[in-house]
CSV table of C-alpha atoms and ligand atoms in Angstrom, one decimal:
chain,number,residue,atom,x,y,z
A,1,UNK,CA,-9.9,-32.8,-38.1
A,2,UNK,CA,-7.7,-30.8,-35.8
A,3,UNK,CA,-8.3,-26.8,-35.8
A,4,UNK,CA,-6.1,-25.8,-38.9
A,5,UNK,CA,-4.3,-22.9,-37.3
A,6,UNK,CA,-0.6,-23.3,-37.2
A,7,UNK,CA,2.8,-21.1,-37.6
A,8,UNK,CA,5.8,-22.0,-39.3
A,9,UNK,CA,9.6,-20.6,-38.4
A,10,UNK,CA,11.6,-20.5,-41.6
A,11,UNK,CA,14.9,-21.3,-40.8
A,12,UNK,CA,16.4,-20.3,-44.4
A,13,UNK,CA,15.0,-16.8,-43.7
A,14,UNK,CA,16.9,-16.4,-40.3
A,15,UNK,CA,20.0,-17.8,-42.1
A,16,UNK,CA,19.5,-15.2,-45.0
A,17,UNK,CA,18.7,-12.4,-42.8
A,18,UNK,CA,21.6,-12.8,-40.3
A,19,UNK,CA,24.0,-13.3,-43.6
A,20,UNK,CA,22.4,-10.2,-45.3
A,21,UNK,CA,22.9,-8.0,-42.0
A,22,UNK,CA,26.6,-9.5,-41.7
A,23,UNK,CA,27.2,-8.2,-45.3
A,24,UNK,CA,25.9,-4.6,-44.1
A,25,UNK,CA,27.9,-4.6,-41.0
A,26,UNK,CA,31.0,-6.3,-42.1
A,27,UNK,CA,33.3,-5.2,-39.2
A,28,UNK,CA,31.0,-5.6,-36.4
A,29,UNK,CA,30.3,-8.9,-34.3
A,30,UNK,CA,26.5,-9.8,-34.5
A,31,UNK,CA,24.5,-10.4,-31.3
A,32,UNK,CA,21.6,-12.3,-32.1
A,33,UNK,CA,18.9,-11.0,-29.5
A,34,UNK,CA,16.6,-13.9,-28.5
A,35,UNK,CA,14.8,-12.5,-25.5
A,36,UNK,CA,10.9,-13.4,-25.3
A,37,UNK,CA,11.5,-16.6,-26.7
A,38,UNK,CA,13.2,-15.4,-29.6
A,39,UNK,CA,10.4,-13.0,-30.3
A,40,UNK,CA,7.6,-15.7,-30.0
A,41,UNK,CA,9.5,-18.0,-32.6
A,42,UNK,CA,10.9,-20.1,-29.9
A,43,UNK,CA,14.7,-20.4,-29.0
A,44,UNK,CA,15.1,-24.0,-29.7
A,45,UNK,CA,13.6,-23.3,-33.2
A,46,UNK,CA,15.7,-20.2,-34.4
A,47,UNK,CA,18.9,-21.8,-33.4
A,48,UNK,CA,19.6,-23.6,-36.3
A,49,UNK,CA,19.0,-20.6,-38.4
A,50,UNK,CA,20.8,-18.1,-36.2
A,51,UNK,CA,23.9,-20.1,-34.8
A,52,UNK,CA,26.3,-18.4,-37.4
A,53,UNK,CA,26.1,-15.3,-35.1
A,54,UNK,CA,29.0,-14.2,-32.7
A,55,UNK,CA,26.8,-14.3,-29.7
A,56,UNK,CA,23.2,-14.1,-28.2
A,57,UNK,CA,21.6,-11.6,-26.2
A,58,UNK,CA,18.9,-12.6,-23.9
A,59,UNK,CA,16.7,-11.4,-21.0
A,60,UNK,CA,16.6,-14.1,-18.6
A,61,UNK,CA,19.0,-16.7,-17.3
A,62,UNK,CA,16.5,-19.3,-18.2
A,63,UNK,CA,17.0,-18.3,-22.0
A,64,UNK,CA,20.7,-18.8,-21.6
A,65,UNK,CA,20.4,-22.1,-20.1
A,66,UNK,CA,18.4,-23.1,-22.9
A,67,UNK,CA,21.1,-22.1,-25.4
A,68,UNK,CA,23.8,-23.9,-23.6
A,69,UNK,CA,21.7,-27.1,-23.7
A,70,UNK,CA,21.4,-26.7,-27.3
A,71,UNK,CA,25.4,-26.9,-27.4
A,72,UNK,CA,26.1,-23.0,-27.8
A,73,UNK,CA,29.4,-22.6,-26.2
A,74,UNK,CA,30.1,-18.8,-27.4
A,75,UNK,CA,28.8,-15.7,-25.9
A,76,UNK,CA,25.6,-14.8,-24.2
A,77,UNK,CA,24.7,-11.6,-22.9
A,78,UNK,CA,22.2,-10.8,-20.2
A,79,UNK,CA,20.9,-7.6,-21.7
A,80,UNK,CA,19.6,-6.4,-18.2
A,81,UNK,CA,22.1,-8.1,-16.0
A,82,UNK,CA,21.1,-10.0,-13.2
A,83,UNK,CA,18.0,-9.3,-11.4
A,84,UNK,CA,19.4,-10.7,-7.9
A,85,UNK,CA,22.8,-11.5,-6.4
A,86,UNK,CA,22.1,-15.5,-6.6
A,87,UNK,CA,21.9,-15.2,-10.4
A,88,UNK,CA,25.7,-14.2,-10.4
A,89,UNK,CA,26.4,-17.9,-9.7
A,90,UNK,CA,24.4,-19.0,-12.8
A,91,UNK,CA,26.8,-16.5,-14.6
A,92,UNK,CA,29.8,-18.0,-13.5
A,93,UNK,CA,28.6,-21.7,-14.0
A,94,UNK,CA,27.2,-20.7,-17.7
A,95,UNK,CA,30.1,-18.3,-18.4
A,96,UNK,CA,27.5,-15.6,-19.2
A,97,UNK,CA,28.6,-11.8,-19.9
A,98,UNK,CA,26.1,-9.5,-18.2
A,99,UNK,CA,25.2,-6.0,-18.3
A,100,UNK,CA,25.7,-3.8,-15.4
A,101,UNK,CA,23.2,-0.8,-15.3
A,102,UNK,CA,23.0,0.3,-11.5
A,103,UNK,CA,24.8,0.4,-8.2
A,104,UNK,CA,23.2,-2.5,-6.7
A,105,UNK,CA,24.6,-4.8,-9.4
A,106,UNK,CA,27.9,-3.7,-8.6
A,107,UNK,CA,27.6,-4.4,-4.9
A,108,UNK,CA,26.4,-7.9,-5.7
A,109,UNK,CA,29.5,-8.4,-7.9
A,110,UNK,CA,31.9,-7.3,-5.6
A,111,UNK,CA,30.6,-9.9,-3.0
A,112,UNK,CA,30.4,-12.5,-5.4
A,113,UNK,CA,32.6,-15.4,-5.3
A,114,UNK,CA,33.8,-17.0,-8.3
A,115,UNK,CA,36.9,-18.9,-9.6
A,116,UNK,CA,36.7,-17.0,-13.1
A,117,UNK,CA,36.3,-13.3,-13.6
A,118,UNK,CA,33.3,-11.9,-15.5
A,119,UNK,CA,33.0,-10.1,-18.7
A,120,UNK,CA,30.6,-7.2,-18.1
A,121,UNK,CA,28.7,-4.7,-20.1
A,122,UNK,CA,28.5,-1.4,-18.5
A,123,UNK,CA,25.3,0.6,-19.6
A,124,UNK,CA,24.9,4.4,-19.9
A,125,UNK,CA,21.8,6.0,-19.7
A,126,UNK,CA,22.4,8.4,-22.7
A,127,UNK,CA,18.6,9.5,-22.7
A,128,UNK,CA,16.5,6.6,-23.1
A,129,UNK,CA,16.0,6.9,-19.4
A,130,UNK,CA,15.2,3.4,-18.5
A,131,UNK,CA,18.3,1.7,-17.4
A,132,UNK,CA,22.0,2.9,-17.0
A,133,UNK,CA,24.3,5.0,-15.3
A,134,UNK,CA,24.1,8.8,-16.2
A,135,UNK,CA,26.5,10.1,-18.2
A,136,UNK,CA,28.3,12.0,-15.3
A,137,UNK,CA,28.5,8.8,-13.1
A,138,UNK,CA,29.8,6.8,-16.0
A,139,UNK,CA,33.6,6.8,-15.6
A,140,UNK,CA,33.5,6.0,-11.7
A,141,UNK,CA,31.3,3.2,-12.2
A,142,UNK,CA,33.7,1.9,-15.2
A,143,UNK,CA,36.6,2.4,-12.8
A,144,UNK,CA,35.2,0.6,-9.9
A,145,UNK,CA,34.1,-2.2,-11.8
A,146,UNK,CA,37.8,-2.4,-13.4
A,147,UNK,CA,39.2,-2.6,-10.1
A,148,UNK,CA,36.9,-5.5,-9.2
A,149,UNK,CA,38.6,-8.8,-9.0
A,150,UNK,CA,35.4,-10.4,-10.1
A,151,UNK,CA,35.7,-8.7,-13.5
A,152,UNK,CA,37.7,-9.8,-16.4
A,153,UNK,CA,36.9,-7.3,-18.7
A,154,UNK,CA,34.3,-4.1,-19.0
A,155,UNK,CA,32.5,-3.4,-22.3
A,156,UNK,CA,30.2,-0.1,-22.8
A,157,UNK,CA,27.0,0.0,-24.0
A,158,UNK,CA,24.3,2.4,-24.7
A,159,UNK,CA,20.5,1.9,-26.1
A,160,UNK,CA,19.0,4.5,-28.6
A,161,UNK,CA,15.5,5.8,-27.9
A,162,UNK,CA,14.8,7.0,-31.5
A,163,UNK,CA,17.0,5.1,-33.7
A,164,UNK,CA,14.3,4.7,-36.2
A,165,UNK,CA,14.3,8.3,-37.0
A,166,UNK,CA,16.6,9.7,-39.2
A,167,UNK,CA,19.3,11.6,-37.2
A,168,UNK,CA,17.3,10.2,-34.0
A,169,UNK,CA,20.5,9.2,-32.3
A,170,UNK,CA,22.8,12.3,-32.5
A,171,UNK,CA,21.9,13.7,-28.8
A,172,UNK,CA,22.6,10.2,-27.2
A,173,UNK,CA,25.5,9.4,-29.2
A,174,UNK,CA,27.0,12.9,-28.2
A,175,UNK,CA,26.4,11.9,-24.7
A,176,UNK,CA,27.9,8.8,-25.0
A,177,UNK,CA,31.2,10.0,-26.7
A,178,UNK,CA,31.5,12.9,-24.0
A,179,UNK,CA,31.8,10.3,-21.3
A,180,UNK,CA,32.8,6.9,-22.7
A,181,UNK,CA,34.9,7.2,-26.2
A,182,UNK,CA,38.3,7.4,-24.2
A,183,UNK,CA,37.7,4.1,-22.5
A,184,UNK,CA,39.9,1.2,-23.8
A,185,UNK,CA,36.7,-1.0,-24.0
A,186,UNK,CA,34.6,-2.8,-26.6
A,187,UNK,CA,31.5,-0.8,-27.5
A,188,UNK,CA,27.7,-1.9,-28.3
A,189,UNK,CA,25.5,0.6,-29.4
A,190,UNK,CA,23.3,-0.4,-32.1
A,191,UNK,CA,19.9,-2.3,-32.2
A,192,UNK,CA,18.3,-3.2,-35.7
A,193,UNK,CA,17.1,0.4,-36.3
A,194,UNK,CA,20.3,2.0,-35.4
A,195,UNK,CA,22.4,-0.5,-37.5
A,196,UNK,CA,20.4,-0.4,-40.7
A,197,UNK,CA,19.0,3.2,-40.6
A,198,UNK,CA,21.5,5.5,-39.1
A,199,UNK,CA,24.2,6.9,-41.6
A,200,UNK,CA,27.5,4.8,-41.6
A,201,UNK,CA,29.4,7.9,-41.4
A,202,UNK,CA,28.4,8.2,-37.7
A,203,UNK,CA,30.4,4.9,-37.2
A,204,UNK,CA,27.9,3.4,-35.1
A,205,UNK,CA,28.2,-0.1,-36.0
A,206,UNK,CA,30.9,-0.7,-33.6
A,207,UNK,CA,32.3,-4.0,-31.9
A,208,UNK,CA,29.0,-5.5,-31.2
A,209,UNK,CA,25.5,-4.9,-32.6
A,210,UNK,CA,22.5,-6.3,-31.0
A,211,UNK,CA,20.1,-7.5,-33.7
A,212,UNK,CA,16.5,-8.5,-33.0
A,213,UNK,CA,13.6,-7.6,-35.2
A,214,UNK,CA,15.5,-7.2,-38.6
A,215,UNK,CA,16.7,-11.0,-38.0
A,216,UNK,CA,13.3,-11.9,-37.9
A,217,UNK,CA,12.2,-10.2,-41.2
A,218,UNK,CA,10.7,-7.0,-39.7
A,219,UNK,CA,11.2,-3.7,-41.3
A,220,UNK,CA,13.0,-0.9,-38.8
A,221,UNK,CA,10.8,1.8,-40.5
A,222,UNK,CA,7.7,-0.1,-41.9
A,223,UNK,CA,5.7,3.3,-42.2
A,224,UNK,CA,8.6,4.0,-44.9
A,225,UNK,CA,10.3,1.0,-46.3
A,226,UNK,CA,8.7,-2.3,-46.3
A,227,UNK,CA,11.0,-5.2,-45.1
A,228,UNK,CA,11.5,-6.6,-48.6
A,229,UNK,CA,13.2,-3.4,-49.7
A,230,UNK,CA,15.8,-4.0,-46.8
A,231,UNK,CA,16.6,-7.3,-48.1
A,232,UNK,CA,14.8,-9.0,-45.1
A,233,UNK,CA,12.7,-12.2,-45.5
A,234,UNK,CA,9.7,-13.2,-43.1
A,235,UNK,CA,10.7,-15.7,-40.6
A,236,UNK,CA,7.4,-16.5,-39.0
A,237,UNK,CA,4.1,-17.3,-40.9
A,238,UNK,CA,0.7,-17.6,-39.3
A,239,UNK,CA,-1.7,-19.8,-41.3
A,240,UNK,CA,-5.2,-21.4,-41.1
A,241,UNK,CA,-8.0,-22.3,-43.1
A,242,UNK,CA,-11.6,-21.2,-44.2
A,243,UNK,CA,-13.9,-23.3,-42.1
A,244,UNK,CA,-17.1,-22.1,-43.3
A,245,UNK,CA,-18.7,-19.8,-46.0
A,246,UNK,CA,-21.4,-17.3,-45.5
A,247,UNK,CA,-23.2,-15.5,-48.6
A,248,UNK,CA,-24.4,-12.3,-47.2
A,249,UNK,CA,-26.7,-9.8,-49.0
A,250,UNK,CA,-26.4,-6.1,-49.4
A,251,UNK,CA,-27.2,-4.6,-46.2
A,252,UNK,CA,-26.6,-7.4,-43.8
A,253,UNK,CA,-23.4,-7.4,-41.7
A,254,UNK,CA,-21.0,-9.8,-40.4
A,255,UNK,CA,-19.5,-10.1,-36.8
A,256,UNK,CA,-20.1,-8.7,-33.2
A,257,UNK,CA,-21.1,-5.4,-33.2
A,258,UNK,CA,-22.3,-5.3,-36.7
A,259,UNK,CA,-19.2,-3.2,-37.7
A,260,UNK,CA,-19.3,-4.3,-41.3
A,261,UNK,CA,-22.3,-3.9,-43.4
A,262,UNK,CA,-21.8,-5.1,-47.0
A,263,UNK,CA,-22.8,-2.9,-49.8
A,264,UNK,CA,-23.5,-5.6,-52.1
A,265,UNK,CA,-24.0,-9.4,-52.1
A,266,UNK,CA,-20.8,-10.7,-50.8
A,267,UNK,CA,-19.3,-14.1,-50.4
A,268,UNK,CA,-17.6,-14.2,-47.0
A,269,UNK,CA,-15.0,-16.8,-45.8
A,270,UNK,CA,-14.7,-17.7,-42.0
A,271,UNK,CA,-11.2,-18.3,-40.9
A,272,UNK,CA,-10.4,-20.5,-37.7
A,273,UNK,CA,-8.0,-17.5,-36.4
A,274,UNK,CA,-9.1,-15.2,-33.7
A,275,UNK,CA,-7.4,-12.8,-31.1
A,276,UNK,CA,-7.1,-15.7,-28.7
A,277,UNK,CA,-4.3,-17.1,-31.1
A,278,UNK,CA,-2.5,-13.8,-31.0
A,279,UNK,CA,-4.1,-12.2,-34.1
A,280,UNK,CA,-5.1,-8.7,-32.9
A,281,UNK,CA,-8.5,-7.9,-32.1
A,282,UNK,CA,-7.6,-4.1,-33.1
A,283,UNK,CA,-7.0,-5.0,-36.6
A,284,UNK,CA,-10.5,-3.6,-38.2
A,285,UNK,CA,-11.9,-4.4,-41.3
A,286,UNK,CA,-9.7,-3.9,-44.4
A,287,UNK,CA,-6.7,-5.5,-43.0
A,288,UNK,CA,-4.8,-7.6,-45.6
A,289,UNK,CA,-4.9,-11.4,-45.7
A,290,UNK,CA,-4.0,-14.0,-48.5
A,291,UNK,CA,-6.2,-16.8,-49.3
A,292,UNK,CA,-4.4,-19.4,-51.4
A,293,UNK,CA,-1.8,-16.7,-52.1
A,294,UNK,CA,-4.1,-13.9,-53.2
A,295,UNK,CA,-4.7,-10.7,-51.6
A,296,UNK,CA,-8.0,-9.8,-49.8
A,297,UNK,CA,-9.0,-8.3,-46.5
A,298,UNK,CA,-10.7,-8.8,-43.4
A,299,UNK,CA,-14.3,-7.6,-42.7
A,300,UNK,CA,-15.9,-7.1,-39.5
A,301,UNK,CA,-14.3,-7.4,-35.7
A,302,UNK,CA,-11.9,-10.1,-35.0
A,303,UNK,CA,-13.7,-12.5,-32.6
A,304,UNK,CA,-11.9,-15.0,-29.9
A,305,UNK,CA,-11.6,-17.9,-32.3
A,306,UNK,CA,-12.5,-16.6,-35.9
A,307,UNK,CA,-12.3,-13.8,-38.4
A,308,UNK,CA,-14.3,-13.3,-41.3
A,309,UNK,CA,-12.5,-12.4,-44.9
A,310,UNK,CA,-14.1,-11.0,-48.2
A,311,UNK,CA,-14.0,-13.7,-50.9
A,312,UNK,CA,-16.0,-11.9,-53.3
A,313,UNK,CA,-13.2,-9.3,-53.8
A,314,UNK,CA,-11.0,-12.3,-55.5
A,315,UNK,CA,-13.8,-13.1,-58.0
A,316,UNK,CA,-14.1,-16.4,-59.8
A,317,UNK,CA,-11.1,-18.8,-59.7
A,318,UNK,CA,-9.2,-19.0,-62.9
A,319,UNK,CA,-10.5,-21.8,-65.3
A,320,UNK,CA,-9.4,-25.4,-63.9
A,321,UNK,CA,-8.5,-23.7,-60.4
A,322,UNK,CA,-10.1,-24.8,-57.5
A,323,UNK,CA,-12.5,-22.5,-56.1
A,324,UNK,CA,-12.1,-20.8,-53.0
A,325,UNK,CA,-13.9,-22.2,-50.1
A,326,UNK,CA,-13.9,-24.4,-47.2
A,327,UNK,CA,-10.2,-25.7,-46.8
A,328,UNK,CA,-8.9,-22.8,-48.6
A,329,UNK,CA,-5.4,-21.6,-47.1
A,330,UNK,CA,-5.5,-18.5,-45.5
A,331,UNK,CA,-2.4,-16.7,-44.6
A,332,UNK,CA,-2.4,-14.3,-41.8
A,333,UNK,CA,0.9,-12.9,-42.2
A,334,UNK,CA,4.2,-14.3,-43.6
A,335,UNK,CA,4.5,-16.8,-46.7
A,336,UNK,CA,1.9,-18.7,-48.2
A,337,UNK,CA,2.3,-22.0,-49.9
A,338,UNK,CA,2.1,-20.3,-53.5
A,339,UNK,CA,5.1,-18.1,-52.4
A,340,UNK,CA,3.2,-14.7,-52.0
A,341,UNK,CA,4.1,-12.8,-49.1
A,342,UNK,CA,2.1,-10.7,-46.6
A,343,UNK,CA,4.4,-8.6,-44.3
A,344,UNK,CA,3.7,-8.7,-40.4
A,345,UNK,CA,4.3,-5.1,-40.6
A,346,UNK,CA,1.0,-4.5,-42.7
A,347,UNK,CA,-0.9,-6.4,-40.2
A,348,UNK,CA,0.9,-4.6,-37.1
A,349,UNK,CA,0.1,-1.1,-38.9
A,350,UNK,CA,-3.6,-2.0,-39.3
A,351,UNK,CA,-3.7,-3.0,-35.7
A,352,UNK,CA,-1.9,0.1,-34.6
A,353,UNK,CA,1.1,-1.8,-33.3
A,354,UNK,CA,4.4,-3.5,-34.2
A,355,UNK,CA,5.4,-6.6,-35.8
A,356,UNK,CA,7.5,-7.2,-32.3
A,357,UNK,CA,4.2,-7.1,-30.5
A,358,UNK,CA,2.3,-9.5,-33.0
A,359,UNK,CA,5.4,-11.7,-32.8
A,360,UNK,CA,5.7,-12.2,-29.1
A,361,UNK,CA,1.8,-12.2,-28.6
A,362,UNK,CA,1.4,-15.7,-30.6
A,363,UNK,CA,-0.5,-17.6,-28.2
A,364,UNK,CA,0.5,-21.0,-26.7
A,365,UNK,CA,-2.6,-22.6,-28.3
A,366,UNK,CA,-0.9,-22.2,-31.9
A,367,UNK,CA,1.1,-24.9,-32.8
A,368,UNK,CA,4.5,-23.9,-34.2
A,369,UNK,CA,6.6,-26.1,-36.7
A,370,UNK,CA,9.9,-25.4,-38.2
A,371,UNK,CA,10.7,-25.3,-41.7
A,372,UNK,CA,14.4,-26.9,-42.0
A,373,UNK,CA,16.7,-24.9,-44.5
A,374,UNK,CA,17.2,-27.0,-47.7
A,375,UNK,CA,20.6,-26.0,-47.9
A,376,UNK,CA,23.5,-25.9,-45.2
A,377,UNK,CA,24.7,-22.2,-44.2
A,378,UNK,CA,27.7,-21.1,-46.1
B,401,LIG,C1,15.7,-5.8,-27.5
B,401,LIG,C2,16.9,-5.3,-27.4
B,401,LIG,C3,17.5,-5.0,-28.7
B,401,LIG,C4,17.2,-5.6,-30.1
B,401,LIG,O1,16.4,-4.5,-30.6
B,401,LIG,P1,15.8,-4.6,-31.9
B,401,LIG,O2,15.0,-3.4,-32.3
B,401,LIG,O3,14.7,-5.9,-32.0
B,401,LIG,O4,17.0,-4.9,-32.8
B,401,LIG,C5,18.8,-4.5,-28.6
B,401,LIG,N1,19.5,-4.1,-27.4
B,401,LIG,C6,18.8,-4.3,-26.1
B,401,LIG,C7,19.5,-3.7,-25.2
B,401,LIG,C8,17.6,-5.1,-26.0
B,401,LIG,O5,16.9,-4.9,-25.0
């Protein structure tokens, strides 16, 4: 038998999340962000579930190539634009929209030979201080781009650093409005957190909303609200099985560094999943996990290929039920065969990180399969 760890991508959940967010931003175009190989899910695997979006956002030209190879003819935006002048040729060939965040990208464009002019998204640095033109230099960049024969249309965008906090966008939004609101351009402001969390009175969900984590079923404020309360479903499940059992006595410990010591005689299950699979080593004892859909917790340190779970806490199986043991299904996050769910956000919080990092960190040694939607999208 092969090692039992595997991951599942749920196409129906992607469809559901997309439809749900569309209903929340009815007047916006939805750009499904599929950078980092669709947040670890795989672009080819999410395509069926997300093709109802109005466009896709990617980081690399190779991701855009894959979308075109899947048959996507609609908009694709390079979220950071081109990394060198040569990539503009691919933009022309594949009809890609691209972000312009710096002077060099404008220079490259003015020297680019193309039959069909490009659509670009001019980015303002409204306070995140990573990419973009300062508010003061924004208009002159806009004017220069608009006059460029290589450019057909200029849209404007910015990115919020604190959209997961209430009123976390006010300062940046004010800078944006002061220097861009009078331009006759389509506007793109929101990531998932801004689209879902900021008051609609701010009018943020303008033309294009750029959605990543919410489409993948992650909460935009996991400390306060679980994904389910946002109406979002998990799109990625990480599963394995118990491959060995240990009966430890009170006072005995489990795993490297003996960080966990049993306070009573305890039945422990050893699970084929470790940090080399992408399960976070920083998740200490007490991280939730589902065994046959029932919630228990990890004990001791996560090692490279294994981790340990407390089976004692699950007590004795119901009469007639299979006892928990070798071969029992373990859901590290996502949805178990019983339908029980464990939020990836919960595991991330125990590891001091975010669902984003866990999704992107799934290791290549974990086989991933696609669970097709049973119903066609409406
Ligand atoms: C990654 C990214 C997004 C999506 O962010 P989420 O928080 O996952 O919704 C939106 N805009 C830009 C520019 C990005 O790089």
